[in-house]
Coordinates of C-alpha atoms and ligand atoms in Angstrom, one line a residue:
X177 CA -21.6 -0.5 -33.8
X178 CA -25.4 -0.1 -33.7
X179 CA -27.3 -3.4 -33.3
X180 CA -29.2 -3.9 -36.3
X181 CA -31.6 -6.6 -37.0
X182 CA -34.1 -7.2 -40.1
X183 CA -37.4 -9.0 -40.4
X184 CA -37.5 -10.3 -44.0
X185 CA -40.6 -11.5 -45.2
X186 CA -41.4 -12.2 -48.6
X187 CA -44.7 -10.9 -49.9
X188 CA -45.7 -13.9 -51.2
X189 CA -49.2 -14.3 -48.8
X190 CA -50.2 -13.0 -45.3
X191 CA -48.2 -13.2 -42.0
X192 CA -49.4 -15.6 -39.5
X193 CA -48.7 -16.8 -36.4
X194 CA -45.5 -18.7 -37.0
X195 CA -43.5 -15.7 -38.6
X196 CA -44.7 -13.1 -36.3
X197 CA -43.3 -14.6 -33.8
X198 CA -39.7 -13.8 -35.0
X199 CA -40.7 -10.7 -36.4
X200 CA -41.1 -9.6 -32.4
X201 CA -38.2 -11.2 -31.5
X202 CA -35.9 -9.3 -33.9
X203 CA -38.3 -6.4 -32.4
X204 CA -37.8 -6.9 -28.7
X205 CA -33.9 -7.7 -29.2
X206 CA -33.7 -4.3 -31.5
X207 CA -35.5 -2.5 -28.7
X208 CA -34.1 -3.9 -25.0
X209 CA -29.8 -3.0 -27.6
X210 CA -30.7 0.6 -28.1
X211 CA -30.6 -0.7 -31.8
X212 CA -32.1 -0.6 -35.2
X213 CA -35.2 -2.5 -36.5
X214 CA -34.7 -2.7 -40.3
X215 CA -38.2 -4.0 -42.2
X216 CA -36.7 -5.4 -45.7
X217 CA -39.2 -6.8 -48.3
X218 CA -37.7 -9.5 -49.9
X219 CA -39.6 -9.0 -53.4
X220 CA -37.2 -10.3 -55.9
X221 CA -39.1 -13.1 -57.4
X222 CA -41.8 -10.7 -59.2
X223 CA -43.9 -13.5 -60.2
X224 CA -44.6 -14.6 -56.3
X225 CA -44.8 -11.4 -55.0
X226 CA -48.0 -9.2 -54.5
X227 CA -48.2 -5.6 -53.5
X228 CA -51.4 -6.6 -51.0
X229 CA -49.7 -8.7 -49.5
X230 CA -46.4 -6.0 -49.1
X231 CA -49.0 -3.6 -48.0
X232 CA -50.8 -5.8 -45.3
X233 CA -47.7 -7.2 -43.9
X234 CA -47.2 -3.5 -42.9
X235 CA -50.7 -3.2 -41.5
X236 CA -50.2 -6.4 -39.3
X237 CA -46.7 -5.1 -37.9
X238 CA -48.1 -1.6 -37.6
X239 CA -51.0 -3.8 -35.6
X240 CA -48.6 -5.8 -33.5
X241 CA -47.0 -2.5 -32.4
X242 CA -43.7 -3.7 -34.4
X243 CA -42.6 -0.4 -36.2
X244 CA -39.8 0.2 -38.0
X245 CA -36.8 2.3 -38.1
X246 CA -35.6 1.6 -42.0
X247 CA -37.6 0.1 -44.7
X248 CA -36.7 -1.4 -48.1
X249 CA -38.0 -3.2 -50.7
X250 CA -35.4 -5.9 -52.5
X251 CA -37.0 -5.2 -56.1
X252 CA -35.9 -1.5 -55.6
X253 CA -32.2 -2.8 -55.1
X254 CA -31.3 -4.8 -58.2
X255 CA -28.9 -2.7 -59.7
X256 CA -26.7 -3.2 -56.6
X257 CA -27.2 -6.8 -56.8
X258 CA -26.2 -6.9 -60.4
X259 CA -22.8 -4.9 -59.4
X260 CA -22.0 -7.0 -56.8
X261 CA -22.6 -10.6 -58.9
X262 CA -20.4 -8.8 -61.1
X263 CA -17.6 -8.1 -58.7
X264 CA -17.9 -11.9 -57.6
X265 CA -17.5 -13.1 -61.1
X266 CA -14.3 -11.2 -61.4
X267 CA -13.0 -12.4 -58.3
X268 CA -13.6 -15.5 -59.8
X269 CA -16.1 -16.8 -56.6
X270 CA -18.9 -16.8 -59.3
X271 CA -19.2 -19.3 -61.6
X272 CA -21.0 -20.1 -65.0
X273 CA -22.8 -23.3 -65.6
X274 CA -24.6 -24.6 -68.5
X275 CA -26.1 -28.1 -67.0
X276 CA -30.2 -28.0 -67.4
X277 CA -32.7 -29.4 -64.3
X278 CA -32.6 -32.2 -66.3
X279 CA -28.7 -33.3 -66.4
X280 CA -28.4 -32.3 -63.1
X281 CA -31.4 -34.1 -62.1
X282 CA -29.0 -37.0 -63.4
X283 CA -26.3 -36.6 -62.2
X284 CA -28.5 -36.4 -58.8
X285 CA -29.7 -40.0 -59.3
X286 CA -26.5 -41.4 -60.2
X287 CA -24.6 -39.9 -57.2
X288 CA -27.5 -41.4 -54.9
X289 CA -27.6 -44.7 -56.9
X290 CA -24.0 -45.1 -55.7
X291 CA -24.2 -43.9 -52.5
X292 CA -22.1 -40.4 -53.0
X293 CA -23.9 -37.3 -51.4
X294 CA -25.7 -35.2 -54.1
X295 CA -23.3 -32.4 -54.4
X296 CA -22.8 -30.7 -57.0
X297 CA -19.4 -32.2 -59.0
X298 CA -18.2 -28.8 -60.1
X299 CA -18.2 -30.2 -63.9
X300 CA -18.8 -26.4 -65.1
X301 CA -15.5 -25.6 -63.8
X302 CA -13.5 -27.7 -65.4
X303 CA -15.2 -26.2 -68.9
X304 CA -12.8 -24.6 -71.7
X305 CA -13.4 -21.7 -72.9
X306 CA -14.1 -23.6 -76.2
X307 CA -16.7 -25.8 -74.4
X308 CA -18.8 -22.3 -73.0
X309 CA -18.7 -20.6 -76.4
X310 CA -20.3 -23.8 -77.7
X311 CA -22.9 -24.3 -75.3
X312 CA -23.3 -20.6 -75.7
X313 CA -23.8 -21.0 -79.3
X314 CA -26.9 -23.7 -78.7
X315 CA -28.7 -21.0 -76.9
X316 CA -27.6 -22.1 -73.6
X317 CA -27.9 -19.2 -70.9
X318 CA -25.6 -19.6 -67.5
X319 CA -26.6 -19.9 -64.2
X320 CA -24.1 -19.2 -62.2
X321 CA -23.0 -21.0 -58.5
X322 CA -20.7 -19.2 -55.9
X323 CA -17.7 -21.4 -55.4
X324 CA -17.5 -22.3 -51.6
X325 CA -14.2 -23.1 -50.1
X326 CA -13.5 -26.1 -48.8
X327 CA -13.2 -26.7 -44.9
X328 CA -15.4 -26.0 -41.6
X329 CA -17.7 -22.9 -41.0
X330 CA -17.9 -21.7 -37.6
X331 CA -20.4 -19.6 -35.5
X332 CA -21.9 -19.5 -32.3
X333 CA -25.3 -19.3 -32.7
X334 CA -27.5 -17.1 -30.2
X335 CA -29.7 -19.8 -29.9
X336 CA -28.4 -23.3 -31.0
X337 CA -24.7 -22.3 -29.3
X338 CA -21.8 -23.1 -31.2
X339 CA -22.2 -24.5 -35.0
X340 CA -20.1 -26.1 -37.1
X341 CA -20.8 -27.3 -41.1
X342 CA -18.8 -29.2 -43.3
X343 CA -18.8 -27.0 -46.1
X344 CA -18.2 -30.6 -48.7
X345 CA -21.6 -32.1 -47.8
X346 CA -22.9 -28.5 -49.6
X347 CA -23.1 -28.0 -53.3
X348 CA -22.0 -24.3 -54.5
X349 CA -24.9 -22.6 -54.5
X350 CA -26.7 -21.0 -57.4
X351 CA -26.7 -17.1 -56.8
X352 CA -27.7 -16.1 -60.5
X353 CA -30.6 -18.0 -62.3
X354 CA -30.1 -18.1 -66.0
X355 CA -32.4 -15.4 -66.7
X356 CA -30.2 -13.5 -64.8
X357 CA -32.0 -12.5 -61.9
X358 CA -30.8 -13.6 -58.4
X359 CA -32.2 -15.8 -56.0
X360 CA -32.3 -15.1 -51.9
X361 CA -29.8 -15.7 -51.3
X362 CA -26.9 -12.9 -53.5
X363 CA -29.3 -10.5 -52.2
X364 CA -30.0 -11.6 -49.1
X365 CA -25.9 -11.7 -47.9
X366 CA -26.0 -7.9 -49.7
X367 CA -28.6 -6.3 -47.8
X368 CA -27.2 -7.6 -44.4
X369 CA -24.1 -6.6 -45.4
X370 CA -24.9 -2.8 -46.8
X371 CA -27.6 -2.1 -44.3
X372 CA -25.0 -2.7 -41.6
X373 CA -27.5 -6.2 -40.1
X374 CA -25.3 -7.0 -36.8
X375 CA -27.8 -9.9 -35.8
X376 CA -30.1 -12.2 -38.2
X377 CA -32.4 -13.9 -36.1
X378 CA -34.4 -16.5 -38.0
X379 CA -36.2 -19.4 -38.1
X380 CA -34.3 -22.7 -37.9
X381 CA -35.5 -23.6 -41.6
X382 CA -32.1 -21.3 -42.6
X383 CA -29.7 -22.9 -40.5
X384 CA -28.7 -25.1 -43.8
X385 CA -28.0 -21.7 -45.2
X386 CA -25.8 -19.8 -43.1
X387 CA -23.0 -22.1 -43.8
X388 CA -22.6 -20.7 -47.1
X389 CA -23.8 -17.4 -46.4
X390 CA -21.0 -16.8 -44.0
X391 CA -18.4 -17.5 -47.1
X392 CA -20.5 -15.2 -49.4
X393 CA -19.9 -12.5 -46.3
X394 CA -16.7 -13.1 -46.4
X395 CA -16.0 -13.0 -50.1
X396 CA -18.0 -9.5 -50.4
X397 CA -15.0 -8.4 -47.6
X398 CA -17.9 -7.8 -44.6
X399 CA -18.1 -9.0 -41.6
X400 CA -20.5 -11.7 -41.0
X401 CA -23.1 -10.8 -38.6
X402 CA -24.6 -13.2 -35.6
X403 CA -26.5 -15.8 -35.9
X404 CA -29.8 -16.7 -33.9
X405 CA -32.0 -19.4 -35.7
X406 CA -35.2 -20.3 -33.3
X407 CA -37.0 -23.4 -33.7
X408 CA -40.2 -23.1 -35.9
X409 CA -43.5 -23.0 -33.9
X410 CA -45.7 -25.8 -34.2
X411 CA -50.0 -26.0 -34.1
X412 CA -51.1 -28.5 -31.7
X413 CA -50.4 -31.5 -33.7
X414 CA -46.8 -30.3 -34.4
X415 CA -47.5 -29.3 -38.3
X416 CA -45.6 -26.1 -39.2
X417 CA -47.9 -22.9 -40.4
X418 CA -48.1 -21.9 -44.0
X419 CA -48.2 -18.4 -45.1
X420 CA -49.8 -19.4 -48.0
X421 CA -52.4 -21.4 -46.2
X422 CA -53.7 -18.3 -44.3
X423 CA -53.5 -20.6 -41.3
X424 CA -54.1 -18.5 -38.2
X425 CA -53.0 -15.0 -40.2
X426 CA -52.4 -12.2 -38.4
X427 CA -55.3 -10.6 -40.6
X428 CA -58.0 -13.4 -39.0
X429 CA -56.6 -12.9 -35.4
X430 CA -57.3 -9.5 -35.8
X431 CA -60.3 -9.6 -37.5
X432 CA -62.1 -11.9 -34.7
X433 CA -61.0 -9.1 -32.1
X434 CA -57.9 -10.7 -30.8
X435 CA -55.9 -8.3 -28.6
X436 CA -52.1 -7.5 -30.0
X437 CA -50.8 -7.6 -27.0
X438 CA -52.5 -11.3 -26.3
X439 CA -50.9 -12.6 -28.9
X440 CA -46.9 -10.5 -28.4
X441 CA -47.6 -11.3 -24.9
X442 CA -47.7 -15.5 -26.0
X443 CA -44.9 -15.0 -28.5
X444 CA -42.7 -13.5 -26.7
X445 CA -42.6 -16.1 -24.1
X446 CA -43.0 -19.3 -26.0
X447 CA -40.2 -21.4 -26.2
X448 CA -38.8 -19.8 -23.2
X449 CA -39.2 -20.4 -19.4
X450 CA -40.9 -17.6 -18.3
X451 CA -44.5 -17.7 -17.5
X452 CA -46.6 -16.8 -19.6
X453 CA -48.5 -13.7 -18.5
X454 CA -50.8 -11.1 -20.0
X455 CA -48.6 -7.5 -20.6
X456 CA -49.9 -4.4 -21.3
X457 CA -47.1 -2.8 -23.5
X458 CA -44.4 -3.7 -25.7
X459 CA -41.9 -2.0 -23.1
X460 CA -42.9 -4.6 -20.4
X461 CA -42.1 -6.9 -22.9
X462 CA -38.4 -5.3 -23.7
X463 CA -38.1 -5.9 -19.8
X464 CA -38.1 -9.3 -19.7
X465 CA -36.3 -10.1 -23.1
X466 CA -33.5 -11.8 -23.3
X467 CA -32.4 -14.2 -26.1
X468 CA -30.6 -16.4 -24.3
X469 CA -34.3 -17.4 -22.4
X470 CA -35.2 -18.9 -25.9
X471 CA -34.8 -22.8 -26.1
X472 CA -34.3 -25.3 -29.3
X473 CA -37.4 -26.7 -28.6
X474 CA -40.2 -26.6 -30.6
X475 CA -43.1 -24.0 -29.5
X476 CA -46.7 -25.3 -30.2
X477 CA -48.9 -22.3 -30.7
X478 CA -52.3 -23.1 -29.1
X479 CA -55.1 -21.0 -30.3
X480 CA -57.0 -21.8 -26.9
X481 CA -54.0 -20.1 -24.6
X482 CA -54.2 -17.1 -26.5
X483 CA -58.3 -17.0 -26.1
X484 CA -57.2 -17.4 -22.3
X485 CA -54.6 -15.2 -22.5
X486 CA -56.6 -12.2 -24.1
X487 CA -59.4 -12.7 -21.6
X488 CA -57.2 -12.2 -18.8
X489 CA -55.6 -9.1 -20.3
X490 CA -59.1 -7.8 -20.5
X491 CA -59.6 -7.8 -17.1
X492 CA -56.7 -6.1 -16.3
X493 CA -56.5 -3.6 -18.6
X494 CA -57.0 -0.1 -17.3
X495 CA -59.4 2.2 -19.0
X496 CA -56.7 4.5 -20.3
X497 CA -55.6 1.4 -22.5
X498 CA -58.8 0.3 -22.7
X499 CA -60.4 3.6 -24.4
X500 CA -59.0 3.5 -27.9
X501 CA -59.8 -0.2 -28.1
X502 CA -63.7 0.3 -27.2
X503 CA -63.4 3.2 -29.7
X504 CA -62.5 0.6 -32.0
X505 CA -65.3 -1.7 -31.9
X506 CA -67.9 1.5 -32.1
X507 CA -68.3 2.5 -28.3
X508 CA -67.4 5.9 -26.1
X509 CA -67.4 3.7 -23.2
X510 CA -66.6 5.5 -19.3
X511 CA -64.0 5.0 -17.3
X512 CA -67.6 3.4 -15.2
X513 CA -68.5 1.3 -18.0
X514 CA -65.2 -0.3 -18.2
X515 CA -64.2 -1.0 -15.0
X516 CA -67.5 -2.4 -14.7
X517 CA -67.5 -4.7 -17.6
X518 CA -63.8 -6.0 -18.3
X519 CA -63.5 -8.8 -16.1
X520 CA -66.8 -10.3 -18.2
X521 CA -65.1 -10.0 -21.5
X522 CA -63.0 -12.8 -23.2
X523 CA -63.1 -10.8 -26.2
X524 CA -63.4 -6.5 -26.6
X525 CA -66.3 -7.2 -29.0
X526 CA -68.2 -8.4 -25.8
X527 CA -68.6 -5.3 -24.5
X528 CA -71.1 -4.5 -26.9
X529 CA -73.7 -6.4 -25.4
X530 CA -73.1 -4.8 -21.6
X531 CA -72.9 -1.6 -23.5
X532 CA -76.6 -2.3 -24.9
X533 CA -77.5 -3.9 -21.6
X534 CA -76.4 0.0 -19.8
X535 CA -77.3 2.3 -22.5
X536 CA -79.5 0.9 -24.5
X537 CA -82.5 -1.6 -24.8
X538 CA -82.6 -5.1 -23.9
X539 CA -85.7 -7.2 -23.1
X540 CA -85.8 -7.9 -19.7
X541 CA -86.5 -11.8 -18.6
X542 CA -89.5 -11.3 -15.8
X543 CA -90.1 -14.9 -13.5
X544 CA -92.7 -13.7 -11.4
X545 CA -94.0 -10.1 -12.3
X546 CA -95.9 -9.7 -9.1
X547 CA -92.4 -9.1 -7.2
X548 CA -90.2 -7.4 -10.3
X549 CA -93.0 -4.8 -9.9
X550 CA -92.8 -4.6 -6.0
X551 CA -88.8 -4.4 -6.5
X552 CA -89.5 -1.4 -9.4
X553 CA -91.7 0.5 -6.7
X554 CA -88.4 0.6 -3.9
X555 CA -86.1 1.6 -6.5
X556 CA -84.7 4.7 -5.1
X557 CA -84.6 8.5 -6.1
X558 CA -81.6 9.1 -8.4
X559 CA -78.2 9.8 -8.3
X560 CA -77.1 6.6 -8.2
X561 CA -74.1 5.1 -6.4
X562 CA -72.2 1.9 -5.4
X563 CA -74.2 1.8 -2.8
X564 CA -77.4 1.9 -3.8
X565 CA -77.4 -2.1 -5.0
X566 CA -77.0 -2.9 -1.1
X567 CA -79.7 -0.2 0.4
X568 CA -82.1 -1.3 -2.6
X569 CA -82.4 -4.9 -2.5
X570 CA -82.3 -4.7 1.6
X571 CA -85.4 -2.9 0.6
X572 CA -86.9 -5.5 -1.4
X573 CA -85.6 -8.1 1.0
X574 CA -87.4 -6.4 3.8
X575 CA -90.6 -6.0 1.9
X576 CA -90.7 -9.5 0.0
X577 CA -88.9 -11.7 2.7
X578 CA -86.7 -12.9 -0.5
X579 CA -83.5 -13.4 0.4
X580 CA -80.4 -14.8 -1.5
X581 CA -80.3 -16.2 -5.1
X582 CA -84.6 -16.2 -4.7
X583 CA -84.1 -12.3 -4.2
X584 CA -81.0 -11.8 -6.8
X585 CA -81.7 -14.0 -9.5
X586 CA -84.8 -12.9 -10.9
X587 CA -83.6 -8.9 -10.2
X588 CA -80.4 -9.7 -12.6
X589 CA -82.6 -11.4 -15.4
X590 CA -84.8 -8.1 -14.9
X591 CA -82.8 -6.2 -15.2
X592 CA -80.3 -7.6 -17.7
X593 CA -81.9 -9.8 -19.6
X594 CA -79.0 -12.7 -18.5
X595 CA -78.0 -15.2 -16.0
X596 CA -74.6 -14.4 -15.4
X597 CA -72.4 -10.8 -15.8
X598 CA -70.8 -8.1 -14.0
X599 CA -72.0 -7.2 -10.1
X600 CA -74.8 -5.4 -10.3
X601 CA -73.3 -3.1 -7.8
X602 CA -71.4 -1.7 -10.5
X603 CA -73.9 -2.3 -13.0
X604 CA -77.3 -0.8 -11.6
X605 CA -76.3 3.5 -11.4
X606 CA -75.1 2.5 -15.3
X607 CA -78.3 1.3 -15.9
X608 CA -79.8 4.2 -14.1
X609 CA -83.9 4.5 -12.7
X610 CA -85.5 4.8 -16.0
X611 CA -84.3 2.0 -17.5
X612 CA -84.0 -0.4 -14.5
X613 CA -87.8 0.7 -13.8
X614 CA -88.9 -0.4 -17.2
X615 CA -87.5 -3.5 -17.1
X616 CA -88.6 -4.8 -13.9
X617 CA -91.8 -4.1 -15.1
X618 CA -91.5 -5.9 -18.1
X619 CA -90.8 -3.3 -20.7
X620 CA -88.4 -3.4 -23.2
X621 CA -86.1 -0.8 -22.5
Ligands
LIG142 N1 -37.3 -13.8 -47.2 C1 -36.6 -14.8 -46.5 C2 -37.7 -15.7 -45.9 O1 -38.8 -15.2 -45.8 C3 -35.7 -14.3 -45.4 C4 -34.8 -15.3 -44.8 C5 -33.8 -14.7 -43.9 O2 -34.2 -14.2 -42.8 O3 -32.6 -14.6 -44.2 O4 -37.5 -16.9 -45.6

């Protein structure tokens, strides 16, 4: 059987931080099996749901580099889902009951008031037919709850090992809302099911769930699939991320010029013991995956590692990599240019300013003008190599009797306009004679 995995999100606001992460994981797992990355929309509640949000959850996985092999939307499905409630209902798994929030709201209080667990007392089961017409006949519309069977569930989880739940401590669940449309969870067991899912890897915030999903598998006659549920990552102080907050989206991280690869390269290894390292390509990643790494506990996701980490895979990125991303903040930067600017970058946006400082005009900062203009006349005939940094300023040095940081220091700021940034070695044939004369003598240029 083909592995199969799914990433599920609900379009219900932007992906951040804390559901990319298993996004990738479903990813990577999908990609070291030879298998199947399914993207399913989970857009069932139509009220929730918003088509920007559908469409730029695909912009940040087609970002991340996280494409998919099979994608469906949930609200495209619901004929299916009607068929199968209705198969359930004849098996007699699914159940109607009349009881408002209110009453069971009640019968909530009352169970807690004497110390009972809140589950639900199966009342509507024990209805006559008499006693549904009537409710019926008020106006009443049925939900309807999937009758669990009693006993112990069992799997071994990919991540948490083996699991065990007490099915009693559960209430049935409700599958059908009495307007008749179904919640996650009818669908949810469906689509894993029919799509052929092998592995759901999750957040932990479902583990509560799979319990009964595992009957509703085995009530639809399917095999349930494995189970992986990873911890929920954390900020800094420990509080969980909100989609709905916008809290370090994906659309933000992107937007302030955040590498992809900074960010899968974190993700991947958070939570696991591997060090965390800068990668190039998803397929270095697939090379080190492997969910057993991945602990039960809690990730914190800090912002400042990622800033490290995206420096770092600046400065070793090679140009070939590094050509579509310069493209991308406006630049047709050389294989030169590059090599001489990444490791000054934290961010690819900051190689517009050494592109400006190389091609184009910056003011130059002049200390003492008397020996920038000495310096300008020993500046060599063009072309202009590696070398010509070392026979230059020896030059100057010769001529001046500056040596050291009293001979560098003021050529940089000449030259550059800053205190710090790339060897000028590299820097000066970039600049090239015209330019660097200019400055040194005080000219914008
Ligand atoms: N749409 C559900 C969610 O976003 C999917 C849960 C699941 O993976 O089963 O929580």
């Amino acid at each position: 059987m083909t592995v199969t995995v799914r990433f599920a999100p609900s379009p219900t606001g932007r992906l951040h931080v804390g559901n990319a992460r298993p996004a990738l994981i479903n990813w990577l797992f999908a990609r070291k099996q030879g298998g199947r990355f399914v993207l399913r929309i989970d857009d069932t509640d139509r009220e929730r749901s918003r088509l920007d949000h559908e469409v730029a959850i695909g912009e940040d996985l087609v970002w991340l580099g996280l494409t998919w092999d099979e994608r469906v939307n949930q609200s495209a499905r619901t004929a299916l889902y009607e068929e199968v409630a209705e198969r359930l209902k004849a098996a007699g798994r699914l159940y109607p009951c009349f009881e408002t929030s209110e009453e069971l709201e009640y019968k909530r209080k009352r169970q807690m008031a004497r110390g009972v667990p809140p589950v639900y007392d199966r009342a509507a089961l024990k209805l006559t037919e008499a006693e549904r017409k009537a409710y019926e006949a008020e106006g009443r519309r049925p939900h309807w709850r999937f009758k669990l069977d009693d006993g112990e569930v069992r799997w071994d989880d990919l991540v948490r090992g083996a699991c065990h739940y007490d099915v009693s401590h559960l209430s049935d669940p409700v599958l059908i809302r009495a307007d008749g449309t179904p919640l996650y969870t009818l669908p949810s067991v469906f689509d894993d099911a029919d799509l052929g899912i092998t592995h759901v890897i999750r957040g932990e915030d479902h583990v509560t769930n799979t319990a009964a999903q595992i009957q509703i598998f085995l009530a639809l006659g399917a095999t349930p699939p494995q189970f992986a549920h990873l911890p929920l990552l954390t900020d800094a102080a420990g509080q969980g991320f909100s989609k709905r907050l916008g809290s370090l989206s994906l659309g933000e991280l992107r937007a302030s010029g955040v590498e992809a690869m900074a960010l899968t390269s974190l993700l991947a290894k958070l939570g696991t013991s591997d060090a965390i390292q800068p990668r190039q390509s998803l397929d270095a990643l697939v090379a080190e995956f492997d969910i057993a790494k991945f602990s039960r506990a809690t990730p914190k996701f800090d912002p400042a590692e990622l800033d490290h980490l995206n420096a770092r895979l600046l400065h070793e990125m090679s140009f070939a990599d590094a050509a579509p991303r310069l493209k991308g903040v406006g630049l047709d930067g050389d294989e030169a240019f590059w090599m001489a600017v990444r490791a000054n970058l934290t961010q690819i946006n900051d190689a517009r300013d050494w592109w400006h400082i190389c091609r184009e005009t910056v003011a130059p900062v002049i200390e003492d003008a008397a020996f920038a203009g000495q310096a300008a006349g020993l500046l060599p005939p063009e072309p202009w190599t590696a070398d010509t940094w070392k026979s230059w300023t020896g030059a100057v040095q010769q001529a001046t009797g500056r040596k050291g940081r009293e001979l560098f220091h003021p050529l940089r700021l000449a030259l550059t306009g800053r205190e710090n940034g790339p060897e000028l070695k590299t820097l000066l044939p970039l600049i090239g004679r015209t330019r660097a004369a200019a400055r040194l003598c005080g000219e914008a240029a």
